PDB file of C-alpha atoms in Angstrom:
ATOM      1  CA  MET C   1     -10.588-125.110-128.354  1.00  0.00           C
ATOM      2  CA  ALA C   2     -12.295-121.819-127.461  1.00  0.00           C
ATOM      3  CA  ASN C   3     -14.373-123.565-124.799  1.00  0.00           C
ATOM      4  CA  THR C   4     -11.168-124.863-123.211  1.00  0.00           C
ATOM      5  CA  ILE C   5      -9.108-121.663-123.425  1.00  0.00           C
ATOM      6  CA  SER C   6     -11.911-119.443-122.105  1.00  0.00           C
ATOM      7  CA  ASN C   7     -11.690-121.227-118.754  1.00  0.00           C
ATOM      8  CA  LEU C   8      -8.260-119.677-118.213  1.00  0.00           C
ATOM      9  CA  PHE C   9     -10.045-116.356-117.657  1.00  0.00           C
ATOM     10  CA  PHE C  10     -12.210-118.034-115.018  1.00  0.00           C
ATOM     11  CA  ILE C  11      -9.118-119.398-113.259  1.00  0.00           C
ATOM     12  CA  LEU C  12      -7.312-116.042-113.424  1.00  0.00           C
ATOM     13  CA  LEU C  13     -10.263-114.299-111.757  1.00  0.00           C
ATOM     14  CA  ALA C  14     -10.188-116.837-108.943  1.00  0.00           C
ATOM     15  CA  ALA C  15      -6.411-116.455-108.569  1.00  0.00           C
ATOM     16  CA  TYR C  16      -6.857-112.680-108.386  1.00  0.00           C
ATOM     17  CA  GLY C  17      -9.436-113.140-105.638  1.00  0.00           C
ATOM     18  CA  ILE C  18      -7.151-115.480-103.685  1.00  0.00           C
ATOM     19  CA  HIS C  19      -4.239-113.048-104.052  1.00  0.00           C
ATOM     20  CA  ASN C  20      -6.262-110.117-102.729  1.00  0.00           C
ATOM     21  CA  ALA C  21      -7.755-112.113 -99.859  1.00  0.00           C
ATOM     22  CA  ARG C  22      -4.326-113.339 -98.755  1.00  0.00           C
ATOM     23  CA  ARG C  23      -2.762-109.894 -99.091  1.00  0.00           C
ATOM     24  CA  GLU C  24      -5.495-108.339 -96.964  1.00  0.00           C
ATOM     25  CA  LEU C  25      -5.220-111.120 -94.362  1.00  0.00           C
ATOM     26  CA  MET C  26      -8.847-112.131 -94.806  1.00  0.00           C
ATOM     27  CA  PRO C  27     -10.280-115.063 -92.822  1.00  0.00           C
ATOM     28  CA  THR C  28      -9.524-118.498 -94.269  1.00  0.00           C
ATOM     29  CA  ARG C  29     -13.125-119.176 -95.292  1.00  0.00           C
ATOM     30  CA  TYR C  30     -12.937-116.534 -98.040  1.00  0.00           C
ATOM     31  CA  ILE C  31      -9.646-117.851 -99.425  1.00  0.00           C
ATOM     32  CA  VAL C  32     -11.138-121.355 -99.516  1.00  0.00           C
ATOM     33  CA  GLY C  33     -14.183-119.931-101.299  1.00  0.00           C
ATOM     34  CA  PHE C  34     -12.050-118.444-104.070  1.00  0.00           C
ATOM     35  CA  GLY C  35     -10.200-121.779-104.197  1.00  0.00           C
ATOM     36  CA  GLY C  36     -13.506-123.494-104.947  1.00  0.00           C
ATOM     37  CA  PHE C  37     -14.125-120.860-107.617  1.00  0.00           C
ATOM     38  CA  ALA C  38     -10.779-121.813-109.209  1.00  0.00           C
ATOM     39  CA  LEU C  39     -11.669-125.510-109.034  1.00  0.00           C
ATOM     40  CA  ILE C  40     -14.735-124.868-111.191  1.00  0.00           C
ATOM     41  CA  GLY C  41     -12.491-123.348-113.855  1.00  0.00           C
ATOM     42  CA  PHE C  42      -9.949-126.176-113.691  1.00  0.00           C
ATOM     43  CA  GLY C  43     -12.705-128.780-113.892  1.00  0.00           C
ATOM     44  CA  SER C  44     -14.364-127.088-116.854  1.00  0.00           C
ATOM     45  CA  LEU C  45     -11.018-126.695-118.643  1.00  0.00           C
ATOM     46  CA  ALA C  46     -10.186-130.374-118.108  1.00  0.00           C
ATOM     47  CA  PHE C  47     -13.634-131.497-119.245  1.00  0.00           C
ATOM     48  CA  HIS C  48     -13.642-129.448-122.442  1.00  0.00           C
ATOM     49  CA  ALA C  49     -10.103-130.602-123.231  1.00  0.00           C
ATOM     50  CA  THR C  50     -10.845-134.305-122.697  1.00  0.00           C
ATOM     51  CA  LEU C  51     -14.664-134.752-122.610  1.00  0.00           C
ATOM     52  CA  LEU C  52     -14.157-137.315-119.829  1.00  0.00           C
ATOM     53  CA  TYR C  53     -16.991-137.919-117.352  1.00  0.00           C
ATOM     54  CA  HIS C  54     -14.984-137.536-114.144  1.00  0.00           C
ATOM     55  CA  TYR C  55     -13.730-134.124-115.269  1.00  0.00           C
ATOM     56  CA  GLN C  56     -17.307-133.072-115.918  1.00  0.00           C
ATOM     57  CA  LEU C  57     -18.023-133.869-112.265  1.00  0.00           C
ATOM     58  CA  LEU C  58     -15.007-131.742-111.315  1.00  0.00           C
ATOM     59  CA  ASP C  59     -16.697-128.910-113.222  1.00  0.00           C
ATOM     60  CA  GLU C  60     -20.251-129.349-111.965  1.00  0.00           C
ATOM     61  CA  LEU C  61     -19.877-130.390-108.328  1.00  0.00           C
ATOM     62  CA  PRO C  62     -17.740-127.399-107.220  1.00  0.00           C
ATOM     63  CA  MET C  63     -20.503-125.135-108.551  1.00  0.00           C
ATOM     64  CA  ILE C  64     -22.745-126.641-105.887  1.00  0.00           C
ATOM     65  CA  TYR C  65     -20.069-126.523-103.183  1.00  0.00           C
ATOM     66  CA  VAL C  66     -19.208-122.850-103.744  1.00  0.00           C
ATOM     67  CA  THR C  67     -22.849-121.755-103.820  1.00  0.00           C
ATOM     68  CA  ALA C  68     -23.699-123.794-100.716  1.00  0.00           C
ATOM     69  CA  GLY C  69     -20.649-122.247 -99.035  1.00  0.00           C
ATOM     70  CA  SER C  70     -21.968-118.791 -99.880  1.00  0.00           C
ATOM     71  CA  CYS C  71     -25.246-119.693 -98.170  1.00  0.00           C
ATOM     72  CA  TRP C  72     -23.220-120.680 -95.104  1.00  0.00           C
ATOM     73  CA  PHE C  73     -21.410-117.310 -95.151  1.00  0.00           C
ATOM     74  CA  LEU C  74     -24.765-115.547 -95.122  1.00  0.00           C
ATOM     75  CA  TYR C  75     -26.446-117.700 -92.493  1.00  0.00           C
ATOM     76  CA  ASP C  76     -23.484-117.475 -90.114  1.00  0.00           C
ATOM     77  CA  ASP C  77     -24.011-113.891 -88.941  1.00  0.00           C
ATOM     78  CA  SER C  78     -22.663-114.233 -85.394  1.00  0.00           C
ATOM     79  CA  PRO C  79     -19.664-111.958 -84.629  1.00  0.00           C
ATOM     80  CA  GLY C  80     -16.193-113.433 -85.033  1.00  0.00           C
ATOM     81  CA  PHE C  81     -14.693-115.842 -87.537  1.00  0.00           C
ATOM     82  CA  ASP C  82     -14.138-118.965 -85.467  1.00  0.00           C
ATOM     83  CA  ILE C  83     -16.618-121.803 -85.864  1.00  0.00           C
ATOM     84  CA  THR C  84     -17.083-122.627 -82.196  1.00  0.00           C
ATOM     85  CA  SER C  85     -20.449-120.901 -81.828  1.00  0.00           C
ATOM     86  CA  ARG C  86     -23.573-123.036 -82.049  1.00  0.00           C
ATOM     87  CA  GLN C  87     -24.875-121.155 -85.101  1.00  0.00           C
ATOM     88  CA  SER C  88     -21.570-121.444 -86.973  1.00  0.00           C
ATOM     89  CA  MET C  89     -21.249-125.151 -86.255  1.00  0.00           C
ATOM     90  CA  ILE C  90     -24.829-126.024 -87.176  1.00  0.00           C
ATOM     91  CA  SER C  91     -24.771-124.039 -90.423  1.00  0.00           C
ATOM     92  CA  LEU C  92     -21.387-125.473 -91.444  1.00  0.00           C
ATOM     93  CA  VAL C  93     -22.462-129.054 -90.707  1.00  0.00           C
ATOM     94  CA  LEU C  94     -25.676-128.540 -92.686  1.00  0.00           C
ATOM     95  CA  SER C  95     -23.719-127.121 -95.639  1.00  0.00           C
ATOM     96  CA  ILE C  96     -21.235-130.015 -95.663  1.00  0.00           C
ATOM     97  CA  THR C  97     -24.025-132.583 -95.238  1.00  0.00           C
ATOM     98  CA  PHE C  98     -25.875-131.095 -98.188  1.00  0.00           C
ATOM     99  CA  ASP C  99     -22.707-131.233-100.318  1.00  0.00           C
ATOM    100  CA  VAL C 100     -22.082-134.888 -99.435  1.00  0.00           C
ATOM    101  CA  LEU C 101     -25.684-135.947-100.077  1.00  0.00           C
ATOM    102  CA  PHE C 102     -25.861-134.047-103.351  1.00  0.00           C
ATOM    103  CA  THR C 103     -22.569-135.547-104.544  1.00  0.00           C
ATOM    104  CA  TRP C 104     -23.811-139.064-103.787  1.00  0.00           C
ATOM    105  CA  SER C 105     -27.235-138.508-105.361  1.00  0.00           C
ATOM    106  CA  TYR C 106     -25.812-136.840-108.476  1.00  0.00           C
ATOM    107  CA  ILE C 107     -23.423-139.721-109.109  1.00  0.00           C
ATOM    108  CA  VAL C 108     -26.332-142.158-108.702  1.00  0.00           C
ATOM    109  CA  TYR C 109     -28.888-140.053-110.592  1.00  0.00           C
ATOM    110  CA  ARG C 110     -26.927-138.595-113.484  1.00  0.00           C
ATOM    111  CA  ASN C 111     -29.401-136.011-114.758  1.00  0.00           C
ATOM    112  CA  PRO C 112     -28.202-132.524-115.840  1.00  0.00           C
ATOM    113  CA  VAL C 113     -31.607-131.028-115.025  1.00  0.00           C
ATOM    114  CA  TYR C 114     -31.206-132.194-111.422  1.00  0.00           C
ATOM    115  CA  HIS C 115     -27.895-130.329-111.188  1.00  0.00           C
ATOM    116  CA  GLN C 116     -29.340-127.220-112.836  1.00  0.00           C
ATOM    117  CA  VAL C 117     -32.332-127.132-110.479  1.00  0.00           C
ATOM    118  CA  ALA C 118     -30.121-127.607-107.400  1.00  0.00           C
ATOM    119  CA  PHE C 119     -27.651-124.950-108.501  1.00  0.00           C
ATOM    120  CA  GLY C 120     -30.390-122.513-109.499  1.00  0.00           C
ATOM    121  CA  THR C 121     -32.174-122.995-106.173  1.00  0.00           C
ATOM    122  CA  LEU C 122     -28.979-122.305-104.218  1.00  0.00           C
ATOM    123  CA  ALA C 123     -28.140-119.243-106.332  1.00  0.00           C
ATOM    124  CA  ILE C 124     -31.630-117.771-105.947  1.00  0.00           C
ATOM    125  CA  SER C 125     -31.543-118.531-102.214  1.00  0.00           C
ATOM    126  CA  THR C 126     -28.271-116.609-101.941  1.00  0.00           C
ATOM    127  CA  ALA C 127     -29.806-113.578-103.643  1.00  0.00           C
ATOM    128  CA  PHE C 128     -32.891-113.658-101.409  1.00  0.00           C
ATOM    129  CA  MET C 129     -30.775-114.089 -98.276  1.00  0.00           C
ATOM    130  CA  ILE C 130     -28.720-111.015 -99.161  1.00  0.00           C
ATOM    131  CA  ARG C 131     -31.870-108.992 -99.769  1.00  0.00           C
ATOM    132  CA  HIS C 132     -33.364-110.202 -96.492  1.00  0.00           C
ATOM    133  CA  LEU C 133     -30.208-109.351 -94.543  1.00  0.00           C
ATOM    134  CA  LEU C 134     -29.984-105.861 -96.026  1.00  0.00           C
ATOM    135  CA  LYS C 135     -33.680-104.985 -95.822  1.00  0.00           C
ATOM    136  CA  TRP C 136     -35.394-106.811 -92.962  1.00  0.00           C
ATOM    137  CA  SER C 137     -33.024-108.602 -90.589  1.00  0.00           C
ATOM    138  CA  GLU C 138     -31.461-107.252 -87.402  1.00  0.00           C
ATOM    139  CA  VAL C 139     -28.122-107.377 -89.222  1.00  0.00           C
ATOM    140  CA  ARG C 140     -29.052-104.321 -91.286  1.00  0.00           C
ATOM    141  CA  PHE C 141     -28.502-102.073 -88.271  1.00  0.00           C
ATOM    142  CA  ARG C 142     -24.837-103.137 -88.161  1.00  0.00           C
ATOM    143  CA  ILE C 143     -24.152-102.182 -91.769  1.00  0.00           C
ATOM    144  CA  PRO C 144     -23.871 -98.513 -92.876  1.00  0.00           C
ATOM    145  CA  ASP C 145     -26.098 -97.440 -95.770  1.00  0.00           C
ATOM    146  CA  GLU C 146     -23.071 -96.856 -97.994  1.00  0.00           C
ATOM    147  CA  LYS C 147     -21.932-100.444 -97.483  1.00  0.00           C
ATOM    148  CA  LYS C 148     -25.446-101.749 -98.112  1.00  0.00           C
ATOM    149  CA  SER C 149     -25.473 -99.914-101.433  1.00  0.00           C
ATOM    150  CA  GLN C 150     -22.066-101.315-102.375  1.00  0.00           C
ATOM    151  CA  ILE C 151     -23.108-104.858-101.500  1.00  0.00           C
ATOM    152  CA  GLY C 152     -26.319-104.601-103.506  1.00  0.00           C
ATOM    153  CA  ASN C 153     -24.614-103.031-106.519  1.00  0.00           C
ATOM    154  CA  ILE C 154     -21.719-105.500-106.625  1.00  0.00           C
ATOM    155  CA  PHE C 155     -23.885-108.582-106.161  1.00  0.00           C
ATOM    156  CA  GLY C 156     -26.582-107.288-108.524  1.00  0.00           C
ATOM    157  CA  TYR C 157     -24.058-106.491-111.261  1.00  0.00           C
ATOM    158  CA  GLY C 158     -22.635-109.984-110.914  1.00  0.00           C
ATOM    159  CA  ALA C 159     -26.080-111.552-111.121  1.00  0.00           C
ATOM    160  CA  GLY C 160     -26.773-109.540-114.274  1.00  0.00           C
ATOM    161  CA  LEU C 161     -23.549-110.744-115.901  1.00  0.00           C
ATOM    162  CA  PHE C 162     -24.358-114.328-114.948  1.00  0.00           C
ATOM    163  CA  LEU C 163     -27.851-114.084-116.457  1.00  0.00           C
ATOM    164  CA  LEU C 164     -26.405-112.515-119.616  1.00  0.00           C
ATOM    165  CA  GLY C 165     -24.027-115.460-119.895  1.00  0.00           C
ATOM    166  CA  PHE C 166     -26.946-117.851-119.437  1.00  0.00           C
ATOM    167  CA  LEU C 167     -28.828-116.067-122.237  1.00  0.00           C
ATOM    168  CA  VAL C 168     -25.829-116.232-124.587  1.00  0.00           C
ATOM    169  CA  TRP C 169     -25.365-119.936-123.825  1.00  0.00           C
ATOM    170  CA  ASN C 170     -29.009-120.693-124.645  1.00  0.00           C
ATOM    171  CA  LEU C 171     -28.927-118.645-127.852  1.00  0.00           C
ATOM    172  CA  ASP C 172     -25.785-120.533-128.857  1.00  0.00           C
ATOM    173  CA  ASN C 173     -27.624-123.833-128.324  1.00  0.00           C
ATOM    174  CA  ILE C 174     -30.724-122.707-130.224  1.00  0.00           C
ATOM    175  CA  PHE C 175     -28.850-121.324-133.245  1.00  0.00           C
ATOM    176  CA  CYS C 176     -25.955-123.786-133.120  1.00  0.00           C
ATOM    177  CA  ASP C 177     -26.177-125.036-136.727  1.00  0.00           C
ATOM    178  CA  GLY C 178     -26.389-121.588-138.306  1.00  0.00           C
ATOM    179  CA  LEU C 179     -23.646-120.193-136.076  1.00  0.00           C
ATOM    180  CA  THR C 180     -21.381-123.133-136.892  1.00  0.00           C
ATOM    181  CA  ARG C 181     -21.723-122.517-140.622  1.00  0.00           C
ATOM    182  CA  PHE C 182     -21.079-118.807-140.119  1.00  0.00           C
ATOM    183  CA  LYS C 183     -17.966-119.453-138.014  1.00  0.00           C
ATOM    184  CA  VAL C 184     -16.600-121.811-140.645  1.00  0.00           C
ATOM    185  CA  SER C 185     -17.174-119.192-143.321  1.00  0.00           C
ATOM    186  CA  ILE C 186     -15.272-116.415-141.510  1.00  0.00           C
ATOM    187  CA  GLY C 187     -12.530-118.643-140.083  1.00  0.00           C
ATOM    188  CA  TRP C 188     -10.201-118.057-137.146  1.00  0.00           C
ATOM    189  CA  PRO C 189      -9.517-115.902-135.207  1.00  0.00           C
ATOM    190  CA  LEU C 190     -12.757-113.972-135.858  1.00  0.00           C
ATOM    191  CA  ALA C 191     -14.809-117.100-135.277  1.00  0.00           C
ATOM    192  CA  PHE C 192     -13.738-117.012-131.634  1.00  0.00           C
ATOM    193  CA  LEU C 193     -15.885-113.902-131.118  1.00  0.00           C
ATOM    194  CA  PHE C 194     -18.979-115.981-131.935  1.00  0.00           C
ATOM    195  CA  GLU C 195     -18.230-118.908-129.632  1.00  0.00           C
ATOM    196  CA  GLY C 196     -21.286-118.615-127.404  1.00  0.00           C
ATOM    197  CA  HIS C 197     -20.196-121.283-124.943  1.00  0.00           C
ATOM    198  CA  ALA C 198     -16.831-119.567-124.482  1.00  0.00           C
ATOM    199  CA  TRP C 199     -18.643-116.307-123.719  1.00  0.00           C
ATOM    200  CA  TRP C 200     -20.735-118.246-121.205  1.00  0.00           C
ATOM    201  CA  HIS C 201     -17.496-119.084-119.381  1.00  0.00           C
ATOM    202  CA  VAL C 202     -16.261-115.484-119.500  1.00  0.00           C
ATOM    203  CA  LEU C 203     -19.533-113.888-118.402  1.00  0.00           C
ATOM    204  CA  THR C 204     -20.326-116.405-115.674  1.00  0.00           C
ATOM    205  CA  GLY C 205     -16.739-116.133-114.444  1.00  0.00           C
ATOM    206  CA  LEU C 206     -17.098-112.373-114.097  1.00  0.00           C
ATOM    207  CA  GLY C 207     -20.570-112.733-112.616  1.00  0.00           C
ATOM    208  CA  THR C 208     -19.383-115.276-110.065  1.00  0.00           C
ATOM    209  CA  TYR C 209     -16.446-113.065-109.083  1.00  0.00           C
ATOM    210  CA  TYR C 210     -18.726-110.067-108.495  1.00  0.00           C
ATOM    211  CA  MET C 211     -21.376-112.058-106.630  1.00  0.00           C
ATOM    212  CA  PHE C 212     -18.807-113.771-104.421  1.00  0.00           C
ATOM    213  CA  THR C 213     -17.201-110.402-103.661  1.00  0.00           C
ATOM    214  CA  GLY C 214     -20.600-109.009-102.653  1.00  0.00           C
ATOM    215  CA  THR C 215     -21.226-112.054-100.462  1.00  0.00           C
ATOM    216  CA  HIS C 216     -17.734-111.713 -98.982  1.00  0.00           C
ATOM    217  CA  LEU C 217     -18.388-108.048 -98.141  1.00  0.00           C
ATOM    218  CA  ILE C 218     -21.733-108.561 -96.414  1.00  0.00           C
ATOM    219  CA  SER C 219     -20.280-111.469 -94.439  1.00  0.00           C
ATOM    220  CA  LEU C 220     -17.380-109.304 -93.240  1.00  0.00           C
ATOM    221  CA  CYS C 221     -19.769-106.505 -92.293  1.00  0.00           C
ATOM    222  CA  MET C 222     -21.949-108.909 -90.287  1.00  0.00           C
ATOM    223  CA  LYS C 223     -19.115-110.599 -88.435  1.00  0.00           C
ATOM    224  CA  ASP C 224     -16.793-107.630 -87.892  1.00  0.00           C
ATOM    225  CA  ASP C 225     -16.855-103.827 -87.871  1.00  0.00           C
ATOM    226  CA  ALA C 226     -18.075-102.729 -91.313  1.00  0.00           C
ATOM    227  CA  ASN C 227     -15.910 -99.600 -91.125  1.00  0.00           C
ATOM    228  CA  LYS C 228     -12.769-101.738 -91.177  1.00  0.00           C
ATOM    229  CA  PHE C 229     -13.332-102.616 -94.822  1.00  0.00           C
ATOM    230  CA  THR C 230     -13.536-100.711 -98.075  1.00  0.00           C
ATOM    231  CA  VAL C 231     -13.972-101.608-101.740  1.00  0.00           C
ATOM    232  CA  ARG C 232     -11.393-100.683-104.358  1.00  0.00           C
ATOM    233  CA  TYR C 233     -11.523-101.251-108.110  1.00  0.00           C
ATOM    234  CA  HIS C 234      -8.667-102.309-110.359  1.00  0.00           C
ATOM    235  CA  LEU C 235      -9.263-102.871-114.084  1.00  0.00           C
ATOM    236  CA  GLY C 236     -12.977-102.762-113.326  1.00  0.00           C
ATOM    237  CA  LEU C 237     -12.816-105.563-110.755  1.00  0.00           C
ATOM    238  CA  PRO C 238     -13.856-104.885-107.153  1.00  0.00           C
ATOM    239  CA  SER C 239     -11.756-106.143-104.271  1.00  0.00           C
ATOM    240  CA  ILE C 240     -12.122-105.720-100.531  1.00  0.00           C
ATOM    241  CA  LYS C 241      -9.380-103.908 -98.647  1.00  0.00           C
ATOM    242  CA  ARG C 242      -8.779-103.378 -94.971  1.00  0.00           C
ATOM    243  CA  ALA C 243      -9.265 -99.661 -94.349  1.00  0.00           C
ATOM    244  CA  ASP C 244      -6.659 -99.685 -91.573  1.00  0.00           C
ATOM    245  CA  LYS C 245      -4.019-101.591 -93.553  1.00  0.00           C
ATOM    246  CA  LYS C 246      -1.632 -99.899 -95.965  1.00  0.00           C
ATOM    247  CA  THR C 247      -0.911-101.960 -99.041  1.00  0.00           C
ATOM    248  CA  GLN C 248       1.455-101.458-101.922  1.00  0.00           C
TER     249      GLN C 248
END
């Protein structure tokens, strides 16, 4: 039950991201990205509630789609948010082609390690692309130092939370038998605090939100005037605001 309920937090984070992006009139690509984030949570919730194979795919495949989409955000550094430029079109077609081919191959070759390697490779590529853009690419001259620091801190904090969740998940798997006996002995609701897989959902949800926000910010700074955007925090969560737009 805890593994199912914990996905609600994941979905709420995505809904919060969609709400902020719509309120700030952000380009559609970022709203769609948060929509993919929500789909991961819905898929995971449905899978843990039913343990049906097709819902597991609805959990795992959007992880690939969202991360591949983030790579597209980072590769598409030409000014403007339409997709008519050669670079935008090529990078988008490559991202969609990868998603289609991975979906087909993963249905044919149903191996969790294959999914983990693909997802890990995309996630690491995203981190390296952000570092490259901030440190060595021509793009760095378009982004003020303050914004560079914000991007690095937000994305890095998210990556740390994600890795912490991964550690908790693995510890839960390693010590599963002992933890199960302990949880039975203390009973509910305290046992919920020791549900490692549920904490994996919470921590990776937070980590994904932070990393996607960092990716969102660097993409905006590359494709528009970086001074038009600022970062605000509410309940510890960062969100991107338009500096020239008054919001309630």
